[in-house]
Amino acid sequence: MTRAAVLRAVDGPVAVEEIELNPTGPGQVRVRLAAAGVCHSDLSLANGTLRQPFPAVLGHEGAGVVTEVGEGVADLSVGDHVVLNWSPPCRACWYCEHGEPYLCVHADDARSVPFARTAENELVYAGLGVGGFAAETVIGAHACIPVPRDLPLEEAALLGCAVLTGVGAVTNAAKVQPGQTVVVVGLGGVGLAAIQGARLAGASAIIAVDPAPAKEELALSLGATHYLAPHAGLGKQIRALTGGLGADHAIECVGRGETIRAAWSATRRGGTATVVGLGSAQDPVQFNALEVAFFARTIIGCMYGSTDPAVDVPILLEHYRAGRLNLAALVSDEVDLHGVGAAFSRMRAGQGARTLIRF
Ligand code: APR
Ligand code: ZN
């Protein structure tokens, strides 16, 4: 049995209870979680914006220690420290073979297969195939990225979603070049990582946009050169900060039609808006038929920062070790498993950055 934060229905309460994990099958490992971050996608799964079978154990940004290795797993051993990948590529489909493992058609296979049972024998599903809001999980070995044992697992956990997604959006999807100007819209864990990505890429101006004034100091400390609250004159203010042009790049890290539109409008003619936020299928983005060609902007959608975690986690770790990537600063709150509901409330209110569940 293992302790887990179980959600039984859309918008239901999160209850900590004992669940029985499946036996570790062929190609799988059992992992004891050290820490798991609470991401906006967890909230979107919990409130029905994204589809999720129930009962569910959410949590897809985690790191821990391998405690059991299933049949046929050659590249992991008991005691290995790992970061969990919520979109593990099969390495064989068309996308994997064409250098786009973040679009793998099998990446979500584990999401529809139960990974545990409740004490009442109900089948339990792991959010994004990870089930990180549990003291232990059973997961495909190919979803585990080994990391050095001296790396604090509490910081490593953040690599699993926020940092791969935010930094990757800037470096891998937008491919920001030294000297370019970047606007980051939305300063949660993902947006704050994007700011650091822009700094790593050598951006000359990094304009951070968020309605929560508490984000200003944090954004500036992580590399933003300016902070703005969203309002009707935002585009004008951004042009004033970018030589009258608009930014070369905007990175949208909220996931709403309105903010996708604002990100697009923040870029210069010929600029690029990279959309990271995962919003609702009921929330359209509006463009008129003149402006799309007229401004000659590019809009890019971006899954998991267009990264291959097996390749990009080691790159991020190099930045971390060289002091170029601040992981600890992304964590605003540390709680135990009982704190998942409160983390969702803070997120709905736009408060704090990452809440980290510690086991
Ligand atoms: N303009 C700018 N920022 C906004 C706006 C707005 N109109 N409305 C909300 N925000 C800010 C919030 O104040 C908050 O700081 O967006 C931020 C979102 O942060 P989190 O809720 O912590 O979300 P995060 O986990 O960072 O994920 C961001 O990326 O991966 C996706 O599904 C995820 O869509 C989500 C996005
Ligand atoms: Zn996430």
Short mmCIF file of C-alpha atoms and ligand atoms in Angstrom, two decimals:
data_model
loop_
_atom_site.label_atom_id
_atom_site.label_comp_id
_atom_site.label_asym_id
_atom_site.label_seq_id
_atom_site.Cartn_x
_atom_site.Cartn_y
_atom_site.Cartn_z
CA MET A 1 0.00 0.00 0.00
CA THR A 2 1.12 3.55 -0.62
CA ARG A 3 -0.25 6.96 0.36
CA ALA A 4 -1.74 9.03 -2.42
CA ALA A 5 -3.84 12.15 -2.99
CA VAL A 6 -6.89 10.72 -4.76
CA LEU A 7 -9.40 12.75 -6.76
CA ARG A 8 -12.69 10.93 -7.47
CA ALA A 9 -14.41 13.32 -9.88
CA VAL A 10 -14.08 16.64 -11.71
CA ASP A 11 -13.77 19.44 -9.13
CA GLY A 12 -14.00 16.90 -6.30
CA PRO A 13 -12.02 17.12 -3.07
CA VAL A 14 -8.53 15.62 -2.98
CA ALA A 15 -8.36 12.95 -0.24
CA VAL A 16 -5.18 11.35 1.03
CA GLU A 17 -5.70 7.59 1.24
CA GLU A 18 -3.92 4.27 0.82
CA ILE A 19 -3.83 2.75 -2.66
CA GLU A 20 -2.45 -0.56 -3.87
CA LEU A 21 -0.10 -0.08 -6.80
CA ASN A 22 -0.06 -2.61 -9.64
CA PRO A 23 2.82 -5.07 -9.45
CA THR A 24 5.84 -3.77 -11.35
CA GLY A 25 5.34 -5.25 -14.82
CA PRO A 26 7.75 -5.96 -17.65
CA GLY A 27 9.44 -2.77 -18.78
CA GLN A 28 8.27 -0.91 -15.66
CA VAL A 29 9.89 0.34 -12.50
CA ARG A 30 8.56 1.30 -9.09
CA VAL A 31 9.67 4.73 -7.94
CA ARG A 32 9.54 6.23 -4.44
CA LEU A 33 8.75 9.91 -4.97
CA ALA A 34 10.88 12.47 -3.17
CA ALA A 35 8.99 15.50 -4.43
CA ALA A 36 6.34 16.51 -6.94
CA GLY A 37 5.46 19.98 -8.20
CA VAL A 38 1.87 21.13 -8.69
CA CYS A 39 1.44 22.34 -12.27
CA HIS A 40 -1.45 24.22 -13.86
CA SER A 41 -2.08 21.17 -16.04
CA ASP A 42 -2.93 19.24 -12.84
CA LEU A 43 -5.56 21.87 -12.10
CA SER A 44 -6.83 21.64 -15.69
CA LEU A 45 -7.15 17.84 -15.33
CA ALA A 46 -8.87 18.28 -11.95
CA ASN A 47 -11.42 20.81 -13.20
CA GLY A 48 -12.27 19.07 -16.46
CA THR A 49 -10.50 21.47 -18.84
CA LEU A 50 -8.31 18.53 -19.88
CA ARG A 51 -9.69 14.98 -20.03
CA GLN A 52 -8.89 12.62 -17.19
CA PRO A 53 -10.38 9.25 -16.12
CA PHE A 54 -11.28 9.00 -12.38
CA PRO A 55 -10.49 8.13 -9.64
CA ALA A 56 -7.15 9.72 -10.35
CA VAL A 57 -3.84 10.44 -8.72
CA LEU A 58 -2.60 13.58 -10.47
CA GLY A 59 0.94 14.95 -10.36
CA HIS A 60 3.24 14.70 -13.39
CA GLU A 61 6.28 16.72 -12.31
CA GLY A 62 8.24 14.45 -10.02
CA ALA A 63 11.54 12.91 -9.07
CA GLY A 64 12.42 9.98 -6.87
CA VAL A 65 14.36 6.78 -6.32
CA VAL A 66 13.86 3.47 -8.14
CA THR A 67 12.81 0.80 -5.61
CA GLU A 68 11.94 -2.09 -7.92
CA VAL A 69 12.83 -3.00 -11.48
CA GLY A 70 10.52 -5.05 -13.74
CA GLU A 71 11.44 -7.78 -16.17
CA GLY A 72 13.48 -6.68 -19.15
CA VAL A 73 14.57 -3.33 -17.73
CA ALA A 74 18.27 -3.16 -18.47
CA ASP A 75 19.15 0.49 -18.05
CA LEU A 76 17.83 1.22 -14.53
CA SER A 77 18.72 -0.29 -11.15
CA VAL A 78 17.31 -0.11 -7.65
CA GLY A 79 18.62 3.04 -6.00
CA ASP A 80 18.85 5.09 -9.20
CA HIS A 81 17.60 8.67 -8.93
CA VAL A 82 15.20 9.63 -11.69
CA VAL A 83 13.16 12.53 -13.04
CA LEU A 84 9.80 11.43 -14.45
CA ASN A 85 8.75 12.19 -18.03
CA TRP A 86 4.99 12.69 -18.57
CA SER A 87 5.29 12.25 -22.33
CA PRO A 88 7.63 9.28 -22.77
CA PRO A 89 8.40 8.71 -26.46
CA CYS A 90 8.16 5.24 -28.01
CA ARG A 91 11.21 5.94 -30.24
CA ALA A 92 9.51 4.10 -33.12
CA CYS A 93 6.53 6.13 -34.41
CA TRP A 94 6.65 8.63 -37.26
CA TYR A 95 7.20 11.59 -34.90
CA CYS A 96 9.92 9.86 -32.91
CA GLU A 97 11.68 8.93 -36.11
CA HIS A 98 11.43 12.50 -37.38
CA GLY A 99 13.00 14.20 -34.38
CA GLU A 100 9.74 15.22 -32.68
CA PRO A 101 9.53 12.85 -29.68
CA TYR A 102 7.35 15.39 -27.83
CA LEU A 103 4.60 14.56 -30.34
CA CYS A 104 4.95 10.77 -30.01
CA VAL A 105 1.65 9.04 -30.74
CA HIS A 106 2.21 6.60 -27.85
CA ALA A 107 3.23 9.21 -25.27
CA ASP A 108 -0.17 9.06 -23.60
CA ASP A 109 -0.66 5.27 -23.66
CA ALA A 110 -0.19 4.97 -19.89
CA ARG A 111 -2.88 7.55 -19.14
CA SER A 112 -5.83 5.27 -19.90
CA VAL A 113 -4.48 2.18 -18.09
CA PRO A 114 -5.06 1.98 -14.31
CA PHE A 115 -1.89 1.91 -12.22
CA ALA A 116 -3.43 1.15 -8.81
CA ARG A 117 -6.59 0.25 -6.85
CA THR A 118 -8.23 1.96 -3.91
CA ALA A 119 -8.98 0.10 -0.66
CA GLU A 120 -12.52 -0.34 -2.10
CA ASN A 121 -11.00 -1.98 -5.17
CA GLU A 122 -11.75 0.88 -7.58
CA LEU A 123 -9.28 1.23 -10.44
CA VAL A 124 -7.09 4.34 -10.16
CA TYR A 125 -5.56 6.25 -13.06
CA ALA A 126 -2.27 8.15 -12.98
CA GLY A 127 -2.48 11.77 -14.13
CA LEU A 128 -0.48 12.06 -17.40
CA GLY A 129 0.69 8.50 -16.73
CA VAL A 130 2.87 9.60 -13.81
CA GLY A 131 0.77 9.64 -10.62
CA GLY A 132 3.22 11.89 -8.83
CA PHE A 133 0.92 12.82 -5.94
CA ALA A 134 1.62 9.42 -4.41
CA ALA A 135 4.47 8.32 -2.18
CA GLU A 136 5.28 5.67 -4.79
CA THR A 137 4.30 5.03 -8.38
CA VAL A 138 4.71 2.34 -11.03
CA ILE A 139 5.80 3.72 -14.38
CA GLY A 140 7.46 2.69 -17.65
CA ALA A 141 11.23 2.60 -17.41
CA HIS A 142 11.33 4.68 -20.59
CA ALA A 143 9.60 7.49 -18.64
CA CYS A 144 12.49 7.72 -16.19
CA ILE A 145 15.45 10.02 -16.79
CA PRO A 146 18.39 9.04 -14.56
CA VAL A 147 20.02 11.95 -12.74
CA PRO A 148 23.16 12.06 -10.57
CA ARG A 149 22.63 11.08 -6.94
CA ASP A 150 24.12 14.26 -5.54
CA LEU A 151 21.42 16.40 -7.18
CA PRO A 152 18.69 17.37 -4.66
CA LEU A 153 15.59 15.50 -5.82
CA GLU A 154 13.36 18.36 -4.63
CA GLU A 155 14.96 20.59 -7.25
CA ALA A 156 15.24 17.84 -9.85
CA ALA A 157 11.45 17.33 -9.73
CA LEU A 158 10.88 20.76 -11.29
CA LEU A 159 12.82 19.73 -14.37
CA GLY A 160 10.09 17.18 -15.15
CA CYS A 161 7.57 19.74 -16.37
CA ALA A 162 7.98 23.45 -15.59
CA VAL A 163 11.63 23.76 -16.54
CA LEU A 164 11.68 21.46 -19.57
CA THR A 165 8.54 23.20 -20.83
CA GLY A 166 9.49 26.80 -20.09
CA VAL A 167 13.17 26.71 -21.01
CA GLY A 168 12.50 24.38 -23.95
CA ALA A 169 9.86 26.73 -25.36
CA VAL A 170 12.49 29.46 -25.61
CA THR A 171 15.51 27.44 -26.71
CA ASN A 172 13.99 24.56 -28.71
CA ALA A 173 10.70 25.89 -30.07
CA ALA A 174 11.17 29.68 -30.42
CA LYS A 175 14.96 29.27 -30.86
CA VAL A 176 15.59 32.71 -29.39
CA GLN A 177 18.92 34.16 -30.57
CA PRO A 178 21.38 36.31 -28.59
CA GLY A 179 20.31 39.96 -28.63
CA GLN A 180 16.65 39.28 -29.40
CA THR A 181 13.81 40.70 -27.34
CA VAL A 182 11.40 38.38 -25.54
CA VAL A 183 8.04 38.89 -23.82
CA VAL A 184 6.90 36.19 -21.39
CA VAL A 185 3.15 36.23 -20.66
CA GLY A 186 2.21 34.42 -17.41
CA LEU A 187 4.66 33.94 -14.58
CA GLY A 188 3.82 30.62 -12.97
CA GLY A 189 6.42 27.87 -12.77
CA VAL A 190 6.45 27.55 -16.57
CA GLY A 191 6.72 31.29 -17.30
CA LEU A 192 9.45 31.81 -14.69
CA ALA A 193 11.39 28.98 -16.31
CA ALA A 194 10.85 30.64 -19.71
CA ILE A 195 12.38 33.84 -18.32
CA GLN A 196 15.44 31.89 -17.32
CA GLY A 197 15.47 30.26 -20.76
CA ALA A 198 15.45 33.71 -22.37
CA ARG A 199 18.37 34.76 -20.17
CA LEU A 200 20.27 31.58 -21.10
CA ALA A 201 19.60 32.33 -24.78
CA GLY A 202 21.16 35.78 -24.40
CA ALA A 203 18.02 37.86 -24.93
CA SER A 204 18.68 41.59 -24.72
CA ALA A 205 15.33 42.49 -23.16
CA ILE A 206 13.04 40.14 -21.27
CA ILE A 207 9.64 41.65 -20.54
CA ALA A 208 7.62 39.73 -17.95
CA VAL A 209 3.82 40.10 -17.97
CA ASP A 210 1.49 38.94 -15.17
CA PRO A 211 -1.43 40.55 -13.31
CA ALA A 212 -0.06 39.49 -9.90
CA PRO A 213 2.26 42.26 -8.66
CA ALA A 214 3.99 39.76 -6.38
CA LYS A 215 5.55 38.22 -9.50
CA GLU A 216 7.53 41.34 -10.34
CA GLU A 217 10.39 40.88 -7.90
CA LEU A 218 10.69 37.18 -8.65
CA ALA A 219 10.71 37.73 -12.41
CA LEU A 220 13.35 40.46 -12.17
CA SER A 221 15.52 38.29 -9.91
CA LEU A 222 15.44 35.47 -12.48
CA GLY A 223 16.50 37.63 -15.41
CA ALA A 224 13.55 39.70 -16.56
CA THR A 225 14.58 43.23 -17.48
CA HIS A 226 11.04 44.67 -17.18
CA TYR A 227 7.76 43.76 -15.53
CA LEU A 228 4.34 44.85 -16.82
CA ALA A 229 0.81 44.12 -15.64
CA PRO A 230 -1.56 43.23 -18.52
CA HIS A 231 -3.87 46.07 -19.55
CA ALA A 232 -5.32 47.66 -22.68
CA GLY A 233 -2.14 49.61 -23.46
CA LEU A 234 0.21 46.65 -23.06
CA GLY A 235 1.18 46.44 -26.74
CA LYS A 236 2.12 50.12 -26.79
CA GLN A 237 4.23 49.75 -23.64
CA ILE A 238 6.02 46.76 -25.14
CA ARG A 239 6.74 48.66 -28.36
CA ALA A 240 8.16 51.50 -26.26
CA LEU A 241 10.58 49.03 -24.65
CA THR A 242 11.61 47.46 -27.98
CA GLY A 243 12.63 50.41 -30.13
CA GLY A 244 9.07 51.03 -31.32
CA LEU A 245 8.87 47.59 -32.95
CA GLY A 246 7.37 44.99 -30.63
CA ALA A 247 9.28 41.97 -29.39
CA ASP A 248 11.04 39.44 -31.58
CA HIS A 249 9.41 36.71 -29.50
CA ALA A 250 6.51 36.27 -27.11
CA ILE A 251 6.16 33.12 -25.01
CA GLU A 252 2.59 32.49 -23.82
CA CYS A 253 2.52 30.56 -20.53
CA VAL A 254 -1.11 30.96 -19.42
CA GLY A 255 -3.32 29.03 -21.84
CA ARG A 256 -6.20 31.43 -22.57
CA GLY A 257 -7.48 32.83 -25.84
CA GLU A 258 -7.00 36.35 -24.54
CA THR A 259 -3.39 35.84 -23.50
CA ILE A 260 -2.49 33.98 -26.69
CA ARG A 261 -3.85 36.97 -28.57
CA ALA A 262 -1.91 39.36 -26.30
CA ALA A 263 1.31 37.42 -26.88
CA TRP A 264 0.82 37.53 -30.64
CA SER A 265 0.10 41.27 -30.51
CA ALA A 266 3.22 41.86 -28.41
CA THR A 267 5.55 40.75 -31.20
CA ARG A 268 6.94 42.94 -33.98
CA ARG A 269 6.02 42.52 -37.64
CA GLY A 270 7.59 39.20 -38.60
CA GLY A 271 7.92 38.22 -34.93
CA THR A 272 7.04 34.87 -33.38
CA ALA A 273 4.56 33.96 -30.66
CA THR A 274 5.17 30.59 -29.02
CA VAL A 275 2.15 29.15 -27.25
CA VAL A 276 2.97 26.93 -24.28
CA GLY A 277 -0.26 27.31 -22.29
CA LEU A 278 -2.78 24.48 -22.63
CA GLY A 279 -6.21 26.00 -22.46
CA SER A 280 -9.81 25.01 -22.99
CA ALA A 281 -11.29 23.71 -26.27
CA GLN A 282 -14.16 26.17 -25.61
CA ASP A 283 -11.90 29.24 -25.57
CA PRO A 284 -11.24 30.60 -29.08
CA VAL A 285 -8.41 32.90 -30.15
CA GLN A 286 -9.51 35.80 -32.37
CA PHE A 287 -7.67 37.09 -35.45
CA ASN A 288 -9.12 39.23 -38.19
CA ALA A 289 -8.54 38.41 -41.84
CA LEU A 290 -6.30 41.41 -42.48
CA GLU A 291 -3.79 41.23 -39.67
CA VAL A 292 -2.48 37.71 -40.12
CA ALA A 293 -0.73 38.36 -43.44
CA PHE A 294 -0.24 42.05 -42.79
CA PHE A 295 1.93 41.59 -39.69
CA ALA A 296 3.59 38.45 -41.11
CA ARG A 297 3.94 37.01 -37.65
CA THR A 298 4.49 33.34 -36.88
CA ILE A 299 2.54 31.48 -34.21
CA ILE A 300 4.03 28.25 -32.89
CA GLY A 301 2.36 25.68 -30.65
CA CYS A 302 4.71 23.96 -28.30
CA MET A 303 4.31 20.68 -26.38
CA TYR A 304 6.66 19.88 -23.49
CA GLY A 305 8.96 22.68 -24.62
CA SER A 306 9.66 20.73 -27.84
CA THR A 307 12.16 18.79 -25.76
CA ASP A 308 13.37 15.24 -25.56
CA PRO A 309 13.77 14.94 -21.78
CA ALA A 310 16.43 12.25 -22.19
CA VAL A 311 18.52 14.79 -24.08
CA ASP A 312 17.42 18.05 -22.49
CA VAL A 313 17.47 17.12 -18.78
CA PRO A 314 21.27 16.60 -18.91
CA ILE A 315 21.64 19.97 -20.69
CA LEU A 316 19.52 21.69 -18.03
CA LEU A 317 21.59 20.01 -15.32
CA GLU A 318 24.76 21.48 -16.81
CA HIS A 319 23.19 24.94 -16.57
CA TYR A 320 22.10 24.20 -13.00
CA ARG A 321 25.55 23.06 -11.94
CA ALA A 322 27.16 26.10 -13.53
CA GLY A 323 24.80 28.34 -11.53
CA ARG A 324 22.94 29.51 -14.64
CA LEU A 325 19.59 27.91 -13.75
CA ASN A 326 17.87 28.67 -10.46
CA LEU A 327 15.51 25.82 -9.61
CA ALA A 328 14.91 26.63 -5.94
CA ALA A 329 13.53 30.08 -6.79
CA LEU A 330 10.60 28.51 -8.64
CA VAL A 331 9.29 26.98 -5.41
CA SER A 332 7.08 29.32 -3.40
CA ASP A 333 5.45 26.76 -1.09
CA GLU A 334 6.41 23.36 0.30
CA VAL A 335 3.67 21.10 1.65
CA ASP A 336 2.93 17.43 2.31
CA LEU A 337 0.38 15.35 0.38
CA HIS A 338 -2.50 16.98 2.27
CA GLY A 339 -1.57 20.30 0.65
CA VAL A 340 -2.64 19.49 -2.94
CA GLY A 341 -6.07 21.12 -2.56
CA ALA A 342 -4.57 24.28 -1.06
CA ALA A 343 -2.04 24.39 -3.91
CA PHE A 344 -4.91 24.34 -6.41
CA SER A 345 -6.61 27.21 -4.54
CA ARG A 346 -3.44 29.30 -4.64
CA MET A 347 -3.08 28.57 -8.34
CA ARG A 348 -6.68 29.62 -9.08
CA ALA A 349 -5.92 32.89 -7.29
CA GLY A 350 -2.68 33.37 -9.26
CA GLN A 351 -0.66 33.29 -6.03
CA GLY A 352 2.83 31.92 -5.58
CA ALA A 353 4.93 30.05 -8.11
CA ARG A 354 5.39 26.29 -7.77
CA THR A 355 4.01 24.40 -4.78
CA LEU A 356 6.22 21.41 -4.09
CA ILE A 357 4.79 18.30 -2.44
CA ARG A 358 7.49 16.67 -0.32
CA PHE A 359 7.23 13.07 0.78
N1 APR B 1 -1.88 37.85 -18.43
C1 APR B 1 -0.71 37.41 -17.96
N2 APR B 1 -0.62 36.45 -17.01
C2 APR B 1 -1.75 35.94 -16.51
C3 APR B 1 -3.01 36.37 -16.96
C4 APR B 1 -3.07 37.38 -17.96
N3 APR B 1 -4.21 37.84 -18.44
N4 APR B 1 -3.94 35.67 -16.25
C5 APR B 1 -3.29 34.85 -15.42
N5 APR B 1 -1.97 35.01 -15.56
C6 APR B 1 -0.86 34.40 -14.80
C7 APR B 1 -1.22 34.00 -13.37
O1 APR B 1 -1.20 35.14 -12.52
C8 APR B 1 -0.09 33.02 -13.05
O2 APR B 1 1.03 33.67 -12.49
O3 APR B 1 -0.46 33.18 -15.39
C9 APR B 1 0.28 32.45 -14.42
C10 APR B 1 -0.04 30.98 -14.58
O4 APR B 1 0.74 30.28 -13.67
P1 APR B 1 0.35 28.85 -13.10
O5 APR B 1 -1.11 28.77 -12.82
O6 APR B 1 1.30 28.52 -12.02
O7 APR B 1 0.59 27.90 -14.39
P2 APR B 1 1.88 27.04 -14.86
O8 APR B 1 1.92 25.76 -14.08
O9 APR B 1 3.07 27.91 -14.92
O10 APR B 1 1.41 26.62 -16.32
C11 APR B 1 1.17 27.61 -17.32
O11 APR B 1 1.52 26.12 -19.16
O12 APR B 1 1.89 23.86 -19.25
C12 APR B 1 0.94 24.86 -19.35
O13 APR B 1 -1.13 23.81 -18.64
C13 APR B 1 -0.14 24.74 -18.30
O14 APR B 1 -1.56 26.31 -19.37
C14 APR B 1 -0.67 26.13 -18.30
C15 APR B 1 0.58 26.98 -18.55
ZN ZN B 2 2.96 20.37 -16.14
#
